[in-house]
Short mmCIF file of C-alpha atoms and ligand atoms in Angstrom, two decimals:
data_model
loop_
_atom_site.label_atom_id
_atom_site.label_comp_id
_atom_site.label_asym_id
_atom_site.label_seq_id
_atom_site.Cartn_x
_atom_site.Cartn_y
_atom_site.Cartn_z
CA UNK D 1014 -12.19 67.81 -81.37
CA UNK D 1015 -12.24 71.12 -81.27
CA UNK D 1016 -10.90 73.71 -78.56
CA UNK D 1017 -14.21 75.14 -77.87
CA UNK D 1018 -17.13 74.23 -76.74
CA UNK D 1019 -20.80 75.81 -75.97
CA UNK D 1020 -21.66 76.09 -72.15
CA UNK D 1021 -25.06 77.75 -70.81
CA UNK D 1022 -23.33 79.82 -67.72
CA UNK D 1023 -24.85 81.92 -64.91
CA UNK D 1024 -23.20 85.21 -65.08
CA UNK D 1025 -23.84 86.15 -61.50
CA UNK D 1026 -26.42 85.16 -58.50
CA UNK D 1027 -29.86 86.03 -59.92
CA UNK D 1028 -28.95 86.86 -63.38
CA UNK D 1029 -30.36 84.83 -66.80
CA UNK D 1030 -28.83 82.23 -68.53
CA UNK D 1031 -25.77 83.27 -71.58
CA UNK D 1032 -24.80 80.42 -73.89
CA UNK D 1033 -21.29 81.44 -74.71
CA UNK D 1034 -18.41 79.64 -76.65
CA UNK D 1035 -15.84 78.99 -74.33
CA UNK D 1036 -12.29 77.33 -73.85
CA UNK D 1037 -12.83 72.88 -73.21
CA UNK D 1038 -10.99 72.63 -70.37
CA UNK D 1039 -8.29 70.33 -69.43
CA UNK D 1040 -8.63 67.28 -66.49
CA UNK D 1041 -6.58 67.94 -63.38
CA UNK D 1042 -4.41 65.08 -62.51
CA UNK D 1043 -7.46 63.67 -60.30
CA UNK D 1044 -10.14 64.78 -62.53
CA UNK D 1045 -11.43 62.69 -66.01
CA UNK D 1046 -13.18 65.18 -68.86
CA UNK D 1047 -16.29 64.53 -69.46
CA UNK D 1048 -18.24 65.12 -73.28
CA UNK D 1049 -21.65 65.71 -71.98
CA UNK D 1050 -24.27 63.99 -74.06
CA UNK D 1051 -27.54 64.70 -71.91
CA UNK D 1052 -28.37 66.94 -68.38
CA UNK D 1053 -31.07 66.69 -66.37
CA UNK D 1054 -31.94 70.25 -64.76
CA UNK D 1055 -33.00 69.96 -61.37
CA UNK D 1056 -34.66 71.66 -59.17
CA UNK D 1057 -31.44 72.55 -56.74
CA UNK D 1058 -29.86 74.16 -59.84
CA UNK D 1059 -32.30 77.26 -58.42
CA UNK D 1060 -29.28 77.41 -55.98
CA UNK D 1061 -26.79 78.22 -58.64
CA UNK D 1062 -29.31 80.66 -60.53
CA UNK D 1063 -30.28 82.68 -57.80
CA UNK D 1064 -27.38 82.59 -55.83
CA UNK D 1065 -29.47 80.86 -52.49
CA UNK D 1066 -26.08 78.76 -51.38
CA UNK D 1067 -23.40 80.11 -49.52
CA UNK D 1068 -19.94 79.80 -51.33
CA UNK D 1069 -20.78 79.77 -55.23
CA UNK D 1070 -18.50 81.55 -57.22
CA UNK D 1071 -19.50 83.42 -60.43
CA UNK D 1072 -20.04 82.48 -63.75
CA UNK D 1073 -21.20 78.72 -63.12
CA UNK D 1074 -22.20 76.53 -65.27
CA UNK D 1075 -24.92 74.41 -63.49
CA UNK D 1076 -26.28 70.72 -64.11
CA UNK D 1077 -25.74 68.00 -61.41
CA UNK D 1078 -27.31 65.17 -63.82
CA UNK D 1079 -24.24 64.97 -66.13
CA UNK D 1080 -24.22 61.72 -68.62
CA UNK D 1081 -21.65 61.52 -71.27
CA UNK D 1082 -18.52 59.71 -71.92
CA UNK D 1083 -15.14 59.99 -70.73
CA UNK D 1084 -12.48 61.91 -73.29
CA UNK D 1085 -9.57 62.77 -71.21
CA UNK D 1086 -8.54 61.56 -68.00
CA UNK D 1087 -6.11 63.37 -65.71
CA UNK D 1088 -2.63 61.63 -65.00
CA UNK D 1089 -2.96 60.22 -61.53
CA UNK D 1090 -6.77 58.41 -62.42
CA UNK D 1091 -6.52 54.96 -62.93
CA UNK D 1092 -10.01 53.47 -62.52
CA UNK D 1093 -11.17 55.47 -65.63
CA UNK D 1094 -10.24 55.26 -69.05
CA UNK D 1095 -11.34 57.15 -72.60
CA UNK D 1096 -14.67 56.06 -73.70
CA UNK D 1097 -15.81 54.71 -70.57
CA UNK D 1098 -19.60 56.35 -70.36
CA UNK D 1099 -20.12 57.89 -67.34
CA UNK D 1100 -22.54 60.00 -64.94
CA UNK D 1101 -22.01 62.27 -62.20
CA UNK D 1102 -24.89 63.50 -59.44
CA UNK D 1103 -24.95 66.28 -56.89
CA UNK D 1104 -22.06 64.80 -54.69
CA UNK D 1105 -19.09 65.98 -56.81
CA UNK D 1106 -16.00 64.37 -54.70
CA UNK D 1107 -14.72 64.44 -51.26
CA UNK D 1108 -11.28 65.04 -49.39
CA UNK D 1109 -10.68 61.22 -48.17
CA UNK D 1110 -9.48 62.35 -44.52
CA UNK D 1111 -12.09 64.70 -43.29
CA UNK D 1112 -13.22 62.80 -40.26
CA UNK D 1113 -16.46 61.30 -42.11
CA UNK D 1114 -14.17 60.25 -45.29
CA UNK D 1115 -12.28 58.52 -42.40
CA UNK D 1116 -15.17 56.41 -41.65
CA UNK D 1117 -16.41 55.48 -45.18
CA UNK D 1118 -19.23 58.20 -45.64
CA UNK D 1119 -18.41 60.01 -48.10
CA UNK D 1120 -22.18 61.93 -48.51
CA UNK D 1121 -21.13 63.79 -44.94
CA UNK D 1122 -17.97 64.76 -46.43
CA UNK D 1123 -16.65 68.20 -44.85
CA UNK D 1124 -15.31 69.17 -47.66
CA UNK D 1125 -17.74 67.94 -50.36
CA UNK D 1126 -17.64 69.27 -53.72
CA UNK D 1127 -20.97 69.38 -55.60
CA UNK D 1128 -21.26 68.90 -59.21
CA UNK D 1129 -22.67 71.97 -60.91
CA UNK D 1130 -22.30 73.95 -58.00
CA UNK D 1131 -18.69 74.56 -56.24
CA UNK D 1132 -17.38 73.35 -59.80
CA UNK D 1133 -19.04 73.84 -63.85
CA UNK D 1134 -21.57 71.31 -64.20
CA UNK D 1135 -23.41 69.52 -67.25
CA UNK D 1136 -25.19 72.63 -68.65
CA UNK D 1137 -21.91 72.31 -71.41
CA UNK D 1138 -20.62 70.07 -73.99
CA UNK D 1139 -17.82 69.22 -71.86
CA UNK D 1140 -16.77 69.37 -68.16
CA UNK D 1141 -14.35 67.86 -65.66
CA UNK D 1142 -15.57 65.89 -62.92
CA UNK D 1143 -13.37 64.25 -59.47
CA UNK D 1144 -12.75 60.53 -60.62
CA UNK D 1145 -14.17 59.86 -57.31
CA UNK D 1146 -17.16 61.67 -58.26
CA UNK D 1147 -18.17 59.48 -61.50
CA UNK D 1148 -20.10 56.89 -61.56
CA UNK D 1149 -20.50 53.44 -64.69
CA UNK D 1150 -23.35 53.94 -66.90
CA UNK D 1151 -24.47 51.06 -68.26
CA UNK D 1152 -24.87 51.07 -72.37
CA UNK D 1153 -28.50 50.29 -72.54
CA UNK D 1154 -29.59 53.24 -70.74
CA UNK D 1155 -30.44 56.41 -73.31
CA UNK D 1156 -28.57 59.21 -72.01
CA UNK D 1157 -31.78 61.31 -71.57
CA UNK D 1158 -33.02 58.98 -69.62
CA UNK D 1159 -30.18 58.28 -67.23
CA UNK D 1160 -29.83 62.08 -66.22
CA UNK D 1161 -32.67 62.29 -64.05
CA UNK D 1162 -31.55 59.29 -62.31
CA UNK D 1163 -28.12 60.49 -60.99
CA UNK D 1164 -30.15 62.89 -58.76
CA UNK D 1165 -33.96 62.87 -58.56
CA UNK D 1166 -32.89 58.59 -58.70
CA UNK D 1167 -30.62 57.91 -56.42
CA UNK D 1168 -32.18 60.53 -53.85
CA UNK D 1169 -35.52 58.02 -53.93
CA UNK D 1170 -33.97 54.73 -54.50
CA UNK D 1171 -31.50 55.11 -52.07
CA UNK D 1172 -33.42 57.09 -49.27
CA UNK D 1173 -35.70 53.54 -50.25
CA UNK D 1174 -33.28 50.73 -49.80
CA UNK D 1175 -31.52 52.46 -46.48
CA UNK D 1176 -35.13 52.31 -44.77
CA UNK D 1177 -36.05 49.36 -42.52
CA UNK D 1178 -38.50 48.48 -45.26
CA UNK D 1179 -38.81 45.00 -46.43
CA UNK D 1180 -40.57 42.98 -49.38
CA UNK D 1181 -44.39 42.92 -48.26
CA UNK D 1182 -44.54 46.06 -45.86
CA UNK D 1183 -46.88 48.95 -46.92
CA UNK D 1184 -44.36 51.76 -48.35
CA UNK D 1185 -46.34 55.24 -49.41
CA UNK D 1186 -44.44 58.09 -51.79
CA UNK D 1187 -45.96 61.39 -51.18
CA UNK D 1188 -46.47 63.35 -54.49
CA UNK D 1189 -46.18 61.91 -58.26
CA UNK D 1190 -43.98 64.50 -59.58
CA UNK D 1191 -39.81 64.20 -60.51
CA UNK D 1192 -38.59 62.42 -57.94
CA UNK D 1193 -42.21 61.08 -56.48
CA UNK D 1194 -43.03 59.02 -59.98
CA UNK D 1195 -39.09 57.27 -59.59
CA UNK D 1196 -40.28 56.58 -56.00
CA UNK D 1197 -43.20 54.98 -56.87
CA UNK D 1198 -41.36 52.51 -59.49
CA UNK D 1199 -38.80 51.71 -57.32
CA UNK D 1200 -41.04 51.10 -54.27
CA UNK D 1201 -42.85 48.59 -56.48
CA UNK D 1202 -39.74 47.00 -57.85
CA UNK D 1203 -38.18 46.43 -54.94
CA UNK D 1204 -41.30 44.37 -53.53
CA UNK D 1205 -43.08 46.68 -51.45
CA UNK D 1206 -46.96 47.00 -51.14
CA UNK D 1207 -46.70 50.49 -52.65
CA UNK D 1208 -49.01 53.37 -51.91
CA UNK D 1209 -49.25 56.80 -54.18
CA UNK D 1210 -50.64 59.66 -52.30
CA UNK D 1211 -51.09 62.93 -54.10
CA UNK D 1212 -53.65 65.50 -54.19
CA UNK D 1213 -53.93 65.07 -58.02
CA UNK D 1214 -56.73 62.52 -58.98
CA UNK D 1215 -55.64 62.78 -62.25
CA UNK D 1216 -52.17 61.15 -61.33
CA UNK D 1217 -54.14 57.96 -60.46
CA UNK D 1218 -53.70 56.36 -63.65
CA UNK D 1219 -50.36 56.83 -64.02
CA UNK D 1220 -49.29 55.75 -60.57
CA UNK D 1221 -50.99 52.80 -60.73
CA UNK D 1222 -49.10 52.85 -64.42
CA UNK D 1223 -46.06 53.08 -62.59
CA UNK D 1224 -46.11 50.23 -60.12
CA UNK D 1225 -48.34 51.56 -57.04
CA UNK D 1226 -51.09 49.05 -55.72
CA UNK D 1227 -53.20 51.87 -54.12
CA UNK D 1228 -53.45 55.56 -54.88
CA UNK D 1229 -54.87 58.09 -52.12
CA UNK D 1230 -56.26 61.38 -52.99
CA UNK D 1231 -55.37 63.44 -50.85
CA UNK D 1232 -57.81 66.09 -52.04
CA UNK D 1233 -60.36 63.98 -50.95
CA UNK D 1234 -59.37 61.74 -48.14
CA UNK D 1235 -57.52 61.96 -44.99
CA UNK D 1236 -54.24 59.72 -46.38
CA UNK D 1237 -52.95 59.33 -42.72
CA UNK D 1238 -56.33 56.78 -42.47
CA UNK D 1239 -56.14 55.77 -45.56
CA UNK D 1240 -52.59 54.15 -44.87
CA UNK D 1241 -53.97 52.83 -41.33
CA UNK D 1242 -56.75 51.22 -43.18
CA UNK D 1243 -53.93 48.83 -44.78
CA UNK D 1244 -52.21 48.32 -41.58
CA UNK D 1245 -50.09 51.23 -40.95
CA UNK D 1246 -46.71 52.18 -43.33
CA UNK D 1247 -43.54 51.14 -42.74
CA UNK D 1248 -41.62 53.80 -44.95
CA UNK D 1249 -43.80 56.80 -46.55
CA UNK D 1250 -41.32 58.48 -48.63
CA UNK D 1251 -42.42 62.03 -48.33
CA UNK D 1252 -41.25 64.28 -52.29
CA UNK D 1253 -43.78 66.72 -51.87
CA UNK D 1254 -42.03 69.87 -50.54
CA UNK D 1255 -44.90 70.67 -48.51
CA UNK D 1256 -45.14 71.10 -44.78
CA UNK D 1257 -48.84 70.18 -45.14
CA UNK D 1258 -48.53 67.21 -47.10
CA UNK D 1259 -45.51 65.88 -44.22
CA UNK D 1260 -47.70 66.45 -41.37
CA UNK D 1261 -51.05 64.70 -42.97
CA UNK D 1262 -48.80 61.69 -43.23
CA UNK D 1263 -47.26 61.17 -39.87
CA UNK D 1264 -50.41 59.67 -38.44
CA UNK D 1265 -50.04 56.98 -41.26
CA UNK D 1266 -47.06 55.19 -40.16
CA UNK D 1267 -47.34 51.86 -37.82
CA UNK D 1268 -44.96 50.06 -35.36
CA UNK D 1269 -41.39 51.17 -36.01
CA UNK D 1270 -42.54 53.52 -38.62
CA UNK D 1271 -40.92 56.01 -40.45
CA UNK D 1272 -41.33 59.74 -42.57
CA UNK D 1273 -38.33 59.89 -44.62
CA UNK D 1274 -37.91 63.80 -46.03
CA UNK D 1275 -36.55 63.74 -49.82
CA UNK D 1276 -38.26 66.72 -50.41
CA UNK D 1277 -37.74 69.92 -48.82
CA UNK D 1278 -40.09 72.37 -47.72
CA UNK D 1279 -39.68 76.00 -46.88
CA UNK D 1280 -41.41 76.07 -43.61
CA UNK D 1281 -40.67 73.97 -40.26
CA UNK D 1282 -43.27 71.42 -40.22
CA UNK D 1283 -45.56 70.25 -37.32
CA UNK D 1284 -45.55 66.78 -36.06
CA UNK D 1285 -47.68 64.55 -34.21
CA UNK D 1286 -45.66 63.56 -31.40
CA UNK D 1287 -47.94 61.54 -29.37
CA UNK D 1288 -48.51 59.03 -32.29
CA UNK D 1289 -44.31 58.89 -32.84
CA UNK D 1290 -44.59 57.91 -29.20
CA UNK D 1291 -47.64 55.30 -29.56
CA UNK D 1292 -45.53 53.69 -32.90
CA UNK D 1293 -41.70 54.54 -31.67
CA UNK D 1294 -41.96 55.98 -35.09
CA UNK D 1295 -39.92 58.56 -36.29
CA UNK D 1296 -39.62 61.46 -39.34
CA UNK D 1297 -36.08 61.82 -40.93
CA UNK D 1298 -34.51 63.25 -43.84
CA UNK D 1299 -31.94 61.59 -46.56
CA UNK D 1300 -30.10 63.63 -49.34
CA UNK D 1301 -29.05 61.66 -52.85
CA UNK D 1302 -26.35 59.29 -52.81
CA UNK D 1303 -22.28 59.29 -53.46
CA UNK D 1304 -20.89 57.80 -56.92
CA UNK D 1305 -21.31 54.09 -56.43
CA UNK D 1306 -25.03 54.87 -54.85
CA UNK D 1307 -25.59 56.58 -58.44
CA UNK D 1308 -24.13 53.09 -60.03
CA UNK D 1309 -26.27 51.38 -58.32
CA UNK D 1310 -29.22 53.54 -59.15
CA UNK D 1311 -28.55 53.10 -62.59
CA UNK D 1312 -27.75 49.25 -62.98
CA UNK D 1313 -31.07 48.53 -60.86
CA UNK D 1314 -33.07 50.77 -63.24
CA UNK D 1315 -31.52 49.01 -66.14
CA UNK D 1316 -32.15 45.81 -64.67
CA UNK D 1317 -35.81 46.49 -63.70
CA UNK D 1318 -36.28 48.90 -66.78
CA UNK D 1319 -37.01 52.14 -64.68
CA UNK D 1320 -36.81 55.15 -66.60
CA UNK D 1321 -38.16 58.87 -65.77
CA UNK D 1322 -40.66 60.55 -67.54
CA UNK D 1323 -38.77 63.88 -69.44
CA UNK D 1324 -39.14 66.56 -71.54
CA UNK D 1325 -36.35 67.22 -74.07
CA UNK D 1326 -34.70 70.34 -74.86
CA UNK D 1327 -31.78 71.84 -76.47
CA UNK D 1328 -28.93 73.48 -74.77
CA UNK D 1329 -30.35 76.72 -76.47
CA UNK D 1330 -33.05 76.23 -74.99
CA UNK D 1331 -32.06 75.95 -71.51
CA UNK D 1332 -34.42 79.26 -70.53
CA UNK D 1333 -37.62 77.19 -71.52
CA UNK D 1334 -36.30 74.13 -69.85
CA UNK D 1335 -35.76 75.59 -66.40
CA UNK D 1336 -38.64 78.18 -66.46
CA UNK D 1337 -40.85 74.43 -67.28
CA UNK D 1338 -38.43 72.88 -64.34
CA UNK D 1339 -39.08 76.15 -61.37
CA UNK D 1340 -42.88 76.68 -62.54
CA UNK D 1341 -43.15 72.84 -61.65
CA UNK D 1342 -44.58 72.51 -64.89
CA UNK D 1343 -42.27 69.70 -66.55
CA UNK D 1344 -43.64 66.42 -66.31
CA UNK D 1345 -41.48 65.14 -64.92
CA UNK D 1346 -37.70 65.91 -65.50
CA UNK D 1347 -36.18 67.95 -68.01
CA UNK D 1348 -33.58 67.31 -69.69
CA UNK D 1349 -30.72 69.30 -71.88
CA UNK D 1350 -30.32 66.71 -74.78
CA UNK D 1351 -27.08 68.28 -75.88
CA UNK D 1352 -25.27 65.20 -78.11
CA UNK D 1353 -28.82 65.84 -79.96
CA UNK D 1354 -28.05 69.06 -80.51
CA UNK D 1355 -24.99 68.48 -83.08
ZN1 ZN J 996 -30.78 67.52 -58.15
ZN1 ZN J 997 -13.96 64.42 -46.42
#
């Protein structure tokens, strides 16, 4: 190999994207290398490019979606070896004695790193990763189709199987979009009478494509009656990052019911409190998953044959594929195919 490699970098908060030739660097003792075969540009890598979280240092490298294989691995890893093919998702390591570490939860970390973020990412041909942080890719998955899945996949599949939810009860995802079309295959696979509500009738097809049993336009109908019509939902997984789009939904839910928040919207959003009385329901949020969450992800996509849909693009052409990403315009995930790029 050579001693340099090609890395799209933010130069500072708010500033475009430079592709510059730059130094490979070397694992820490605790850290495996990683060459970077495909990653999946998210929509939190606005964070990095505009400088919105506290703490990020300057230039950065983004990418939280990293899938590649292992090339060096620092002297005090064990559990990873060269040419093991690996991922790594937003949660980029943790500090083991933190009072959450202490307790097994790793996501709630006080000192979490995050891929991409507090450390270069995947935008790169290479980068170094915590071994804690890495997670077993199985070898039938394409690499352009695994990215997505170490963030917009684990956020949905996992915010899915920590629910109350079980095989039979109604489950509704909220918008058909990156993380909403993963939802809805997941939902499905996992044996849930599954529910697409969007406010695109022209996402019917491919919901119902994708696994859902019923699709709700939203545009048209009131979805909160729509869901009561089949009984009342048990989980509606809400990816829309719309404050509008959570409230409509609340009034959905039945007994024990619940409006888990993958997607984020800008505003606070009003709830109807007398009908979380009436159902001792309840709204909630849930944020991706830790490395063996993201294993998990993957070997149950693998196993059911869940893929995202993506766009391709080059690492020189990492401008178009986050302008496509930010102007919600990518259907669904993009993705930096950079082992295609040689
Ligand atoms: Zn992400
Ligand atoms: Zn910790």
């Amino acid at each position: 190999m050579t001693d340099t490699m090609r890395a799209a970098m933010v130069p500072e908060a708010g500033a475009d994207f430079e592709v510059v030739e730059k130094p490979v660097p070397d694992p820490a003792p605790d850290e495996v290398r990683v060459a970077v075969d495909a990653c999946g540009v998210c929509h939190s890598d606005v964070f990095v490019k505009e400088g919105t979280f506290p703490g990020v240092s300057y230039p950065r490298t983004p990418g939280h979606e990293v899938v590649g294989h292992v090339d060096a691995v620092g002297d005090d890893v064990s559990m990873w070896s060269e040419g093991d093919r690996v991922g790594a998702g937003w949660h980029g390591g943790h500090c083991h004695s933190c009072e959450a570490c202490r307790r097994g939860n790793f996501l709630q970390c006080e000192n979490a790193e995050i891929t991409g973020l507090t450390f270069d990412g995947g935008y790169a041909e290479y980068a170094t990763v915590p071994a804690e942080a890495v997670a077993a890719v199985p070898e039938d998955l394409d690499a352009v189709d695994a990215a997505p899945l170490l963030c917009a996949g684990v956020t949905t599949y996992n915010a899915l199987r920590n629910s109350d939810a079980s095989a039979g009860d109604v489950v509704a995802v909220v918008g058909v979009g990156g993380l909403g079309h993963l939802g809805v295959q997941y939902a499905h696979a996992a044996g849930f009478e599954t529910v697409a509500i969007s406010r695109s009738p022209e996402k019917r097809d491919l919901a119902l494509d994708l696994g859902a049993d019923h699709f709700v336009d939203a545009s048209e109908r009131d979805p909160a009656e729509a869901l009561q019509e089949l009984g009342g939902a048990k989980v509606v997984l809400s990816t829309a990052p719309s404050a509008d789009a959570i409230e409509s939904v609340v009034g959905g839910i039945g007994t024990d019911g619940d409006v888990v928040v993958v997607g984020i919207p800008g505003e606070p959003v009003p709830v109807d409190i007398q009908h979380l009385v009436g159902t001792a329901g309840s709204v909630s949020g849930w944020g991706s998953g830790d490395a063996r969450d993201s294993q998990d992800t993957l070997e149950f996509s693998d196993l059911r044959d869940i893929t995202p849909v993506v766009e391709r693009f080059s690492l020189d052409d990492v401008d178009e594929a986050y302008d496509r990403m930010v102007s919600n315009e990518a259907r669904f995930r993009a993705v930096l195919d950079i082992a295609g790029d040689d």
